[in-house]
mmCIF file of C-alpha atoms and ligand atoms in Angstrom:
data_model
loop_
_atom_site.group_PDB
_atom_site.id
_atom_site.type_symbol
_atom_site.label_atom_id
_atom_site.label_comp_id
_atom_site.label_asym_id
_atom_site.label_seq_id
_atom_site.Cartn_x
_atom_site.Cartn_y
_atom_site.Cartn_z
ATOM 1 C CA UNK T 27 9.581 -22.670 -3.770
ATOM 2 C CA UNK T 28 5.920 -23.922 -3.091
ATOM 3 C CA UNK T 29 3.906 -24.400 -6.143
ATOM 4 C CA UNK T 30 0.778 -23.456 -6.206
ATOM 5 C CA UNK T 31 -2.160 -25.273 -7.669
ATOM 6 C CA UNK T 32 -3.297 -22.787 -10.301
ATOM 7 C CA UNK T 33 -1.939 -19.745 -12.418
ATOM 8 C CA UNK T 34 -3.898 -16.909 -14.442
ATOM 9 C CA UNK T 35 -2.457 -16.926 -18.364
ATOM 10 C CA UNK T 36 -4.443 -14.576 -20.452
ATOM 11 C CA UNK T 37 -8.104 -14.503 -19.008
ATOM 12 C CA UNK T 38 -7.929 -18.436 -17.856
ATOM 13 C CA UNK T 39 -6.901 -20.171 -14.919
ATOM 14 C CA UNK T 40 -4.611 -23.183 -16.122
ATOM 15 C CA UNK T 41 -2.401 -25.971 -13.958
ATOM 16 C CA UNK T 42 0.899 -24.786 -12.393
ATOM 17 C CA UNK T 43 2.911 -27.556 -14.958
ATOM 18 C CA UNK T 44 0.642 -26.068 -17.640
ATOM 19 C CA UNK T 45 1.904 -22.495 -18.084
ATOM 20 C CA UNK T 46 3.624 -22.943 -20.965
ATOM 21 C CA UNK T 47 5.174 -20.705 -23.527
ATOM 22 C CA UNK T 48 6.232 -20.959 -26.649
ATOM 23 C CA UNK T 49 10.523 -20.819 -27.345
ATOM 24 C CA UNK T 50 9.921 -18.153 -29.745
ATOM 25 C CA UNK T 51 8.010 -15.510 -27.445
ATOM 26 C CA UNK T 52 9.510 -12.162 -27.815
ATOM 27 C CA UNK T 53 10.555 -11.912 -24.349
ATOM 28 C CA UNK T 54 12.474 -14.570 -23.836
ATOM 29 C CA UNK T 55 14.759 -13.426 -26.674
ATOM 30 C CA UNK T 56 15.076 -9.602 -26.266
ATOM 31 C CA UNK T 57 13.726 -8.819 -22.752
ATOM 32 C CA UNK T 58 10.236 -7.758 -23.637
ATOM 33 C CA UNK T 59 8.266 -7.605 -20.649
ATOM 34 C CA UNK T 60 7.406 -5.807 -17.583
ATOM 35 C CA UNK T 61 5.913 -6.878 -14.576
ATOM 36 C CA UNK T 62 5.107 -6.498 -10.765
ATOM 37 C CA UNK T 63 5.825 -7.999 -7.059
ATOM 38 C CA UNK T 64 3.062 -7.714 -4.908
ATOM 39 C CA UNK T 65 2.236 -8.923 -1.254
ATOM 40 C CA UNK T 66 -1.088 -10.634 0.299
ATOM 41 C CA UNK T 67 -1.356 -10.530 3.777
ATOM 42 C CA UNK T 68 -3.549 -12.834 6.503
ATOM 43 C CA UNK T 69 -4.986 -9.998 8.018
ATOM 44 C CA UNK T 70 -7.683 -10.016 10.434
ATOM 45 C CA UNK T 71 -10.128 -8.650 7.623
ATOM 46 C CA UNK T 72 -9.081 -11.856 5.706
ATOM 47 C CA UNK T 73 -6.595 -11.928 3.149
ATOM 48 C CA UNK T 74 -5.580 -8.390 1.811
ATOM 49 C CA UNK T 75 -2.908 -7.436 -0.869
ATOM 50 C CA UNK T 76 -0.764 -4.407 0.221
ATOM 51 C CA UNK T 77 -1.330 -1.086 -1.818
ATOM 52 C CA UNK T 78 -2.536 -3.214 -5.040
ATOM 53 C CA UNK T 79 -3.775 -0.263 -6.971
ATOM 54 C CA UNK T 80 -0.758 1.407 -6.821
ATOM 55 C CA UNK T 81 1.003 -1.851 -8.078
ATOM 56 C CA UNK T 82 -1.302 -2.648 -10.968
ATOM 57 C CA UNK T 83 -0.708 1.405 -12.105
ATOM 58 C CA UNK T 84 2.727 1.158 -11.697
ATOM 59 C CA UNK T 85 2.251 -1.961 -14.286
ATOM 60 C CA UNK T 86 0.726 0.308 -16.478
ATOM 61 C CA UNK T 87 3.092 2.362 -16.334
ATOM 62 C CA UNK T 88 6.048 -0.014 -17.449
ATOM 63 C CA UNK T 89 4.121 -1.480 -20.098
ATOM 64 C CA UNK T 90 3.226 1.816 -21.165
ATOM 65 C CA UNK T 91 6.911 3.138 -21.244
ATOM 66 C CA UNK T 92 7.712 0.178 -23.519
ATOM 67 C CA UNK T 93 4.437 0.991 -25.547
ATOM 68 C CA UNK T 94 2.775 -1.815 -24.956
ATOM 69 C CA UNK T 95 -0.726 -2.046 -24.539
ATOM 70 C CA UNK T 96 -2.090 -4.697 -21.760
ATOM 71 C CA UNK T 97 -5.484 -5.871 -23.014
ATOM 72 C CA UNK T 98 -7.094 -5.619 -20.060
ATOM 73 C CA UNK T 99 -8.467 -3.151 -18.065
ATOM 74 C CA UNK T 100 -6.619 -2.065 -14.110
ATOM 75 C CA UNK T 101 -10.147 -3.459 -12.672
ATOM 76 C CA UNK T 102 -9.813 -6.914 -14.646
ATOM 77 C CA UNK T 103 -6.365 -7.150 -13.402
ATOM 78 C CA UNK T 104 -7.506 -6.403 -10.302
ATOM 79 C CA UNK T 105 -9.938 -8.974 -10.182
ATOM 80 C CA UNK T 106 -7.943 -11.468 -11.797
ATOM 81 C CA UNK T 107 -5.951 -11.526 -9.177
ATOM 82 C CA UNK T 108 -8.555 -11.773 -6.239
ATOM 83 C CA UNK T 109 -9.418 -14.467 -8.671
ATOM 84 C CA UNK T 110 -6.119 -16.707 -8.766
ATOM 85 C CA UNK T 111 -5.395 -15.829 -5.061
ATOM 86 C CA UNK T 112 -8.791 -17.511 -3.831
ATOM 87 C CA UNK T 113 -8.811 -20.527 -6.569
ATOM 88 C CA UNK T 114 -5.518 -21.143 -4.821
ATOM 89 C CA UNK T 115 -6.757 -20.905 -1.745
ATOM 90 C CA UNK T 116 -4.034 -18.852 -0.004
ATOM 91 C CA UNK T 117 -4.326 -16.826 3.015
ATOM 92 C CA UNK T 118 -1.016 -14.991 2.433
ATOM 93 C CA UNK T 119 1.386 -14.939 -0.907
ATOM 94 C CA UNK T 120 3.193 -12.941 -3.155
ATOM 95 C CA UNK T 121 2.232 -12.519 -6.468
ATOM 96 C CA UNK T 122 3.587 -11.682 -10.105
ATOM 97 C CA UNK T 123 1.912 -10.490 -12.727
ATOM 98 C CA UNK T 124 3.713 -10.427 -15.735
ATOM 99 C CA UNK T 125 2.954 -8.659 -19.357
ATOM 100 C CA UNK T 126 5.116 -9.854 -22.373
ATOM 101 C CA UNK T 127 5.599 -9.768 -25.757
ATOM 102 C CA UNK T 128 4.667 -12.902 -26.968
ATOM 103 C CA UNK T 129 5.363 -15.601 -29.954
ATOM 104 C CA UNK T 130 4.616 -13.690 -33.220
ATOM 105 C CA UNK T 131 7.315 -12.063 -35.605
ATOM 106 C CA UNK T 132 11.208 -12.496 -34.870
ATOM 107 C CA UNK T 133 13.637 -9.651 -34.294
ATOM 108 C CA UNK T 134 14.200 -6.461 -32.099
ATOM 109 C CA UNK T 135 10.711 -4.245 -33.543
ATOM 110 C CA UNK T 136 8.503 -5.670 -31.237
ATOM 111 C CA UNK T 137 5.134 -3.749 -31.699
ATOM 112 C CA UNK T 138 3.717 -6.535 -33.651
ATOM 113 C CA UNK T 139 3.948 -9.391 -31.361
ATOM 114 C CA UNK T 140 0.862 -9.917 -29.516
ATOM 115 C CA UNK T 141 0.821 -8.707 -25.804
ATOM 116 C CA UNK T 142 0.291 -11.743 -23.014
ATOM 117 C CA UNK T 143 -0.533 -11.552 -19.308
ATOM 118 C CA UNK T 144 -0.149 -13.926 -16.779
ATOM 119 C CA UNK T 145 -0.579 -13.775 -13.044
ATOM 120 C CA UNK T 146 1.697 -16.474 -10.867
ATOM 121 C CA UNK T 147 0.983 -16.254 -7.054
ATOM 122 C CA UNK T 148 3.039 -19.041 -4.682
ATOM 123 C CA UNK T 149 3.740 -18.752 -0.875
ATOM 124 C CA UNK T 150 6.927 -17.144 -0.184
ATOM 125 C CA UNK T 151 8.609 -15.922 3.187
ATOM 126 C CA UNK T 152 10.825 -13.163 3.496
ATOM 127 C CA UNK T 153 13.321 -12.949 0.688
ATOM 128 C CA UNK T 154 16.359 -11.915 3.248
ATOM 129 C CA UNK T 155 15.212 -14.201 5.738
ATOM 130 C CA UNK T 156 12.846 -13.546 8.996
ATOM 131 C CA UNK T 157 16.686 -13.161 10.671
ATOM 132 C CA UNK T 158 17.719 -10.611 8.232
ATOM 133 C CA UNK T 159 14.433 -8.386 9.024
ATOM 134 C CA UNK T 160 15.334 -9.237 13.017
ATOM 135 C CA UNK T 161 19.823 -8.555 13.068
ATOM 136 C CA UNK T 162 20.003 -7.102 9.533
ATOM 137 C CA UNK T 163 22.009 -8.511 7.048
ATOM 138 C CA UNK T 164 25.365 -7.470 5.174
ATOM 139 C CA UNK T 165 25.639 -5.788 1.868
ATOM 140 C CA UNK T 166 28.479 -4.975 -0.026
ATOM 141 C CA UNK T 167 28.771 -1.914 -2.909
ATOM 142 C CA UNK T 168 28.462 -3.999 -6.034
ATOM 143 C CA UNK T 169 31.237 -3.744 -8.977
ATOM 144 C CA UNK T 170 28.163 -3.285 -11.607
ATOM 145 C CA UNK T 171 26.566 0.173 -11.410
ATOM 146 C CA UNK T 172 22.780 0.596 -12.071
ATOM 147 C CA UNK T 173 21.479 1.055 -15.460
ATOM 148 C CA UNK T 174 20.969 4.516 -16.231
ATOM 149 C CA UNK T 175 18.150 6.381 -18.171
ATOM 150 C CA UNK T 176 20.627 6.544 -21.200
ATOM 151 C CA UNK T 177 20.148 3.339 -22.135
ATOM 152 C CA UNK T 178 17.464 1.956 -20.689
ATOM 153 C CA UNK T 179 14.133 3.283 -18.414
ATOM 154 C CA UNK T 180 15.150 2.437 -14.718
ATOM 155 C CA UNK T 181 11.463 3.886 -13.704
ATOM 156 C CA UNK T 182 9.740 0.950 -15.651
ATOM 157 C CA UNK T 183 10.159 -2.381 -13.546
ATOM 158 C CA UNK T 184 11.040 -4.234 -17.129
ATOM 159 C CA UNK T 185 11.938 -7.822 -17.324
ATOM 160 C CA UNK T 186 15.185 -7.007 -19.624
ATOM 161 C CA UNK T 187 16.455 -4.401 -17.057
ATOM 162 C CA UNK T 188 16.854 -7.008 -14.605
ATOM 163 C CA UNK T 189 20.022 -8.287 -15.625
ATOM 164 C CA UNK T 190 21.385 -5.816 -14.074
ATOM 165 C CA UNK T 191 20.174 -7.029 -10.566
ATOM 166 C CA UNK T 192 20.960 -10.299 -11.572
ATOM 167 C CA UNK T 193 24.549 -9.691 -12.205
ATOM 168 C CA UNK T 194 24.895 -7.766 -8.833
ATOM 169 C CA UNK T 195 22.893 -10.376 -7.063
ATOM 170 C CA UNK T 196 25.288 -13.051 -8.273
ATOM 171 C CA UNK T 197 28.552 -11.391 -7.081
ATOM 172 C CA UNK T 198 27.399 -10.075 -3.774
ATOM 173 C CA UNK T 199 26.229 -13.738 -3.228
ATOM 174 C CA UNK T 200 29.552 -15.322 -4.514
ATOM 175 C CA UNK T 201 31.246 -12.967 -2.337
ATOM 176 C CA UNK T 202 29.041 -14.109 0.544
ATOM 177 C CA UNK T 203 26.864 -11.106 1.277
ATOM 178 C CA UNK T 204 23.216 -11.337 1.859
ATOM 179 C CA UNK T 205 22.362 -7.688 -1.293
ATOM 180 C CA UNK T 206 23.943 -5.837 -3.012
ATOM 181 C CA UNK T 207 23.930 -2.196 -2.684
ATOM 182 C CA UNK T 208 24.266 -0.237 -6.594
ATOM 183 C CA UNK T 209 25.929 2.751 -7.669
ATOM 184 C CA UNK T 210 24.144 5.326 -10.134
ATOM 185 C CA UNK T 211 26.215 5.914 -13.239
ATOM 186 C CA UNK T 212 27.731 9.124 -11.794
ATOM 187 C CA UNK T 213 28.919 6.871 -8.641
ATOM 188 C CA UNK T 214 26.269 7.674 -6.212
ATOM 189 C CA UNK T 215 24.489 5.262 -4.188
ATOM 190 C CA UNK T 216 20.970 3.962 -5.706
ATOM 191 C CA UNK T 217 19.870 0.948 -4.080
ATOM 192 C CA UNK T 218 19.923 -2.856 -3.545
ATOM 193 C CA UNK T 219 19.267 -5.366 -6.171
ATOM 194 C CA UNK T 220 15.378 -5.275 -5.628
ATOM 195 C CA UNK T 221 15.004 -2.514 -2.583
ATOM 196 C CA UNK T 222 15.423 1.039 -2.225
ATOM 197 C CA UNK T 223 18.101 2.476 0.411
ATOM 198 C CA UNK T 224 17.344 4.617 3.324
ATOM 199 C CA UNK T 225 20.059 6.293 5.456
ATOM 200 C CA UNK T 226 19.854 7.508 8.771
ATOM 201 C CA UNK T 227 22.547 10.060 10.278
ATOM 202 C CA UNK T 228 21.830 12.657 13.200
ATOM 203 C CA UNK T 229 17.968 11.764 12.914
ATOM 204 C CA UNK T 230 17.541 12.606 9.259
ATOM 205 C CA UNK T 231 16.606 10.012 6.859
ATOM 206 C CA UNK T 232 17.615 10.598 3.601
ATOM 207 C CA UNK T 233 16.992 8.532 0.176
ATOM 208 C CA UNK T 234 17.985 8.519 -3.260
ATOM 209 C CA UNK T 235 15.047 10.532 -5.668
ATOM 210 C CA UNK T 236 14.445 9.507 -9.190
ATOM 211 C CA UNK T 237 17.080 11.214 -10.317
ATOM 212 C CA UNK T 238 19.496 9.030 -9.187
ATOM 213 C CA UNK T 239 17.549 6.654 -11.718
ATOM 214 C CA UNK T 240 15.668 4.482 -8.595
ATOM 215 C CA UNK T 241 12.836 2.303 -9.280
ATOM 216 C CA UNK T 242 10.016 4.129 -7.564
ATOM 217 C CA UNK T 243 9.149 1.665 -5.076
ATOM 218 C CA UNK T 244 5.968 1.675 -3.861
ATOM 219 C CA UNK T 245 7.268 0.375 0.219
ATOM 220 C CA UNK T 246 9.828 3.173 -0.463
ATOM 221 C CA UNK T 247 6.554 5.613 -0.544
ATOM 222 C CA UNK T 248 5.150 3.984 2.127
ATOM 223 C CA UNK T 249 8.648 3.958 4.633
ATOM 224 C CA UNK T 250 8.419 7.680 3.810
ATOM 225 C CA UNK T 251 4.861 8.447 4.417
ATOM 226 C CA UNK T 252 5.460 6.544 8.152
ATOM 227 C CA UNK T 253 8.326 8.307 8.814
ATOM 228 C CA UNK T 254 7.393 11.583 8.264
ATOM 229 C CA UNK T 255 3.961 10.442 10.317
ATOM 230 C CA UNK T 256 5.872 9.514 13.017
ATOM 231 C CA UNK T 257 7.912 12.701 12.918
ATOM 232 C CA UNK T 258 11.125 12.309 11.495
ATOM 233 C CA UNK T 259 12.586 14.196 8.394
ATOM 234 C CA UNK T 260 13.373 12.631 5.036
ATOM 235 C CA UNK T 261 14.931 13.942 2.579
ATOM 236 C CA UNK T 262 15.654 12.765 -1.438
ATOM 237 C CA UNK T 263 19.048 13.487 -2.340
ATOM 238 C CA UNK T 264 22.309 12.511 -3.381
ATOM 239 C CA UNK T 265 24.460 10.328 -1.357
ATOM 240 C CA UNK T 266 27.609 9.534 -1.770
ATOM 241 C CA UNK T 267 29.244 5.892 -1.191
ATOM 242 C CA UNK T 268 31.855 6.830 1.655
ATOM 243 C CA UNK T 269 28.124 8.297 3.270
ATOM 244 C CA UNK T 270 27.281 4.540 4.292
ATOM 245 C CA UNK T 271 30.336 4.328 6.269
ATOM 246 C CA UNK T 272 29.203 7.204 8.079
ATOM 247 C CA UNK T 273 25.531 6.332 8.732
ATOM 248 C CA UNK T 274 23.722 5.625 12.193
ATOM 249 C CA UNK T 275 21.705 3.192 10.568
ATOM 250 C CA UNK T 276 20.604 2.241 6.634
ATOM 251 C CA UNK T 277 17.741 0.081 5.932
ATOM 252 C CA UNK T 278 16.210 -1.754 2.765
ATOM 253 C CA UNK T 279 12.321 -1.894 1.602
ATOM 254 C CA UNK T 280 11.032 -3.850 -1.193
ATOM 255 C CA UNK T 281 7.842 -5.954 -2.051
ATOM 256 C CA UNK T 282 9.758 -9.149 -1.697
ATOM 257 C CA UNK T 283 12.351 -7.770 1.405
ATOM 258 C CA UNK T 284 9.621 -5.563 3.164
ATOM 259 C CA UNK T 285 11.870 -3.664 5.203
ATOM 260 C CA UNK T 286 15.310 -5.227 6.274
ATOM 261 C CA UNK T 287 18.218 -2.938 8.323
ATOM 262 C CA UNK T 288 21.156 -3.603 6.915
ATOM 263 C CA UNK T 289 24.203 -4.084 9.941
ATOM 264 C CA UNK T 290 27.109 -4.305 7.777
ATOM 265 C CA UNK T 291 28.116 -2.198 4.657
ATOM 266 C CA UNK T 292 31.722 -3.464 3.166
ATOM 267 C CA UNK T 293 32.695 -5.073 5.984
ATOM 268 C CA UNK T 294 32.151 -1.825 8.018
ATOM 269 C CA UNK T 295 29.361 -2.104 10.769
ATOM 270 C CA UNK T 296 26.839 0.477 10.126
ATOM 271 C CA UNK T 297 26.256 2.551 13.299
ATOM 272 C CA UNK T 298 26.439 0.093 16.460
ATOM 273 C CA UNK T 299 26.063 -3.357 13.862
ATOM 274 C CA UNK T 300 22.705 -3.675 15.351
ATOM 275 C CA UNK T 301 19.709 -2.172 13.470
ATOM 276 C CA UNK T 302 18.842 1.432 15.604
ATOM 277 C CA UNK T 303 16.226 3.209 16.743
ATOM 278 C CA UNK T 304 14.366 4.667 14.210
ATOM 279 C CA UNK T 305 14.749 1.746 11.723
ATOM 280 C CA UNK T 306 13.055 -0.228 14.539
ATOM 281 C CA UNK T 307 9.907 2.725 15.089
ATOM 282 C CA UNK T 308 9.495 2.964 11.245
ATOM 283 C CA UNK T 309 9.881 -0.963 10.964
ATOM 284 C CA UNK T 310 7.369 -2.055 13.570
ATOM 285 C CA UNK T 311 4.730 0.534 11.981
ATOM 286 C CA UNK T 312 5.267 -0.923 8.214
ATOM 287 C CA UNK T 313 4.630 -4.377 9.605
ATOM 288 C CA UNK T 314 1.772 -3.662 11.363
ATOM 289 C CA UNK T 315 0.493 -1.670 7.890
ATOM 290 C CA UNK T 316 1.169 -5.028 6.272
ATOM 291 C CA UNK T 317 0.101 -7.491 8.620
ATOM 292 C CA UNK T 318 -3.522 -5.239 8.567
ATOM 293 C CA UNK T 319 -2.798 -4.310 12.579
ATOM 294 C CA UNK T 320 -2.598 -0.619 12.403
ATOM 295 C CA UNK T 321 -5.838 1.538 11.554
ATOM 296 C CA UNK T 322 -3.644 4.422 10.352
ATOM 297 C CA UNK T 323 -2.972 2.844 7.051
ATOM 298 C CA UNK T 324 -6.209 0.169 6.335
ATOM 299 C CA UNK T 325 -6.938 1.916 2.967
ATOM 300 C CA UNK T 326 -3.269 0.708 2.054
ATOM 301 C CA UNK T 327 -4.976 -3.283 1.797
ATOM 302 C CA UNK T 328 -7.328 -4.310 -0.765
ATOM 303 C CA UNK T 329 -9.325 -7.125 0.923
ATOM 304 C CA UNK T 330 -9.928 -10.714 -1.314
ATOM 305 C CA UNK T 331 -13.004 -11.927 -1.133
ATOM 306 C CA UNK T 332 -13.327 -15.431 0.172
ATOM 307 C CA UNK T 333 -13.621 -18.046 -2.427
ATOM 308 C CA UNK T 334 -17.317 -18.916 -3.099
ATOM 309 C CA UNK T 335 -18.043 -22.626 -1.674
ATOM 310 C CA UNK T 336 -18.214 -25.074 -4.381
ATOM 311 C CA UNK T 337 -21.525 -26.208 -5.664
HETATM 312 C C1 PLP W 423 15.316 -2.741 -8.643
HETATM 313 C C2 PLP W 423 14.284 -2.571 -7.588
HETATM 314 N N1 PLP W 423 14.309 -1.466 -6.814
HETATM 315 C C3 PLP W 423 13.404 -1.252 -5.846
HETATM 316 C C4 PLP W 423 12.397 -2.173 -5.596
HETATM 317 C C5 PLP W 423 11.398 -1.910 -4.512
HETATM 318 O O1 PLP W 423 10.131 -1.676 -5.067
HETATM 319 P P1 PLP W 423 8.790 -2.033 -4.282
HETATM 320 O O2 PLP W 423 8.886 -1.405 -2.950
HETATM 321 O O3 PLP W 423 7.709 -1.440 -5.097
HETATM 322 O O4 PLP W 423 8.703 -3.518 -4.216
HETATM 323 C C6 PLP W 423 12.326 -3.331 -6.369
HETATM 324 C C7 PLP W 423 11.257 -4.308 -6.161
HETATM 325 O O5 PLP W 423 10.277 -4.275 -6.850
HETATM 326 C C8 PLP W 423 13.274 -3.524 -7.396
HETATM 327 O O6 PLP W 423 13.245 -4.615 -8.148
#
């Protein structure tokens, strides 16, 4: 991981190796927290994070669900973050901000510990590897289902939940796959450790809808909104595991994977073992919506504003 030199903890800038908490913050114990993963670009327009307003609302969101209260505004986040991005001076990054529950009175009510943000941002390739997004990479159906609205809210991106993803992450790893691929509680696919699934058979593209219990993730939205713009159908429904063995093609999006074909599901290859056709269209437009290249989709960026020279 490369550190960065700075890192934004409740309205102040403060040294990497200084972003401290205390052992008895709320969330380390129970889980309290919710948070984001967001993408900066170096775009030709300068340094631009991808579809940032929808991130910081989706934060709201979470913290919301949890009823918590973030003590800042959407436009102080906002800047905040143009803030730490430029103090660190880099040109592309991802970035996490994080609300918590922090040190204040012990136990599971949590409503009167006091509410912390902080905003991390380090360089960080592609979390599947630049090969993965090139020859796709395996995945294999993971023993641990996704957590299910019974329990838990799988539509807030809360730091608790992600044990779940953690424990699938560690036995699709141990088992020497590059993701794992969850079942919803009623056995039907949901989606990758940290990415939404999209599967391709006779030209449709279809993907698991919230009630399958999905994060709602916003380069799901945005692989749907260029597929349909480049013609294809998608559909949300219900798909069933033995489905994947059947597919032409099944790819991956996520903040931290972008979008990443998968080649192999189970040890089965998915349609040829190479990624196909329409991955490839719907892939090459998402990276040039990224990367700032297409015109199409320039409202998606929220340009930083160069650091001001020091005086
Ligand atoms: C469990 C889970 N599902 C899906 C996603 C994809 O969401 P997004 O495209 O907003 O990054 C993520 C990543 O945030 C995730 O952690």
């Amino acid at each position: 991981m490369i550190q960065a030199d700075l890192i934004w903890m409740n309205g102040e800038l403060v040294a990497w190796e200084d972003a401290k908490v205390h052992v008895l913050t709320h969330a380390l114990h129970y889980g309290t927290g919710v948070f984001e993963g967001v993408r900066a670009y170096d775009t030709k327009r300068g340094t631009a994070i991808f579809r940032h307003a929808d991130h910081i609302d989706r934060l709201f969101r979470s913290a919301a669900m949890y009823l918590m209260e973030i003590p800042y505004t959407r436009e102080e986040i906002r800047a905040a973050t143009h803030e730490t991005i430029a103090r660190n001076n880099l040109k592309s990054c991802y970035i996490r901000p994080l609300v918590y529950r922090g040190a204040g009175p012990m136990g599971l009510f949590p409503l009167d510990c006091p509410v912390d943000v902080t905003i991390a941002v380090w360089e960080w390739g592609a979390y599947l590897g630049e090969e993965g997004k090139r020859l796709g990479v395996r995945g294999k159906v993971s023993s641990f289902r996704r957590i299910s609205s019974d329990s838990v809210i799988p539509a807030a991106k809360a730091t608790g939940q992600y044990l779940n993803s953690v424990l699938a992450k560690i036995e699709s790893h141990k088992s020497g796959y590059e993701e794992a691929i969850l079942l919803d509680d009623r056995g039907m696919v949901c989606e990758g450790s940290g990415e939404n699934l999209f599967f391709v058979k006779d030209g449709v593209i279809a993907t698991p809808g919230f009630s399958s219990d999905i994060l709602g993730g916003i380069n799901r939205a945005s692989a749907i909104t260029i597929a349909r713009d480049l013609g294809y159908t998608v559909v949300e429904r219900d798909i069933a595991r033995g489905e994947l063995y059947l597919a032409d093609e099944i790819f991956m999006t996520g903040t931290a994977a972008e979008l990443t074909p998968l080649r192999e599901v189970d040890d089965r290859p998915v349609g040829s073992g190479e990624p196909g056709e329409i991955t490839r269209a719907i892939q090459s437009e998402f990276e040039d919506a990224l990367h700032g290249r297409s015109e199409r989709y320039a409202d998606w960026l929220d340009v930083v504003a160069a650091p001001a020279p020091a005086t």
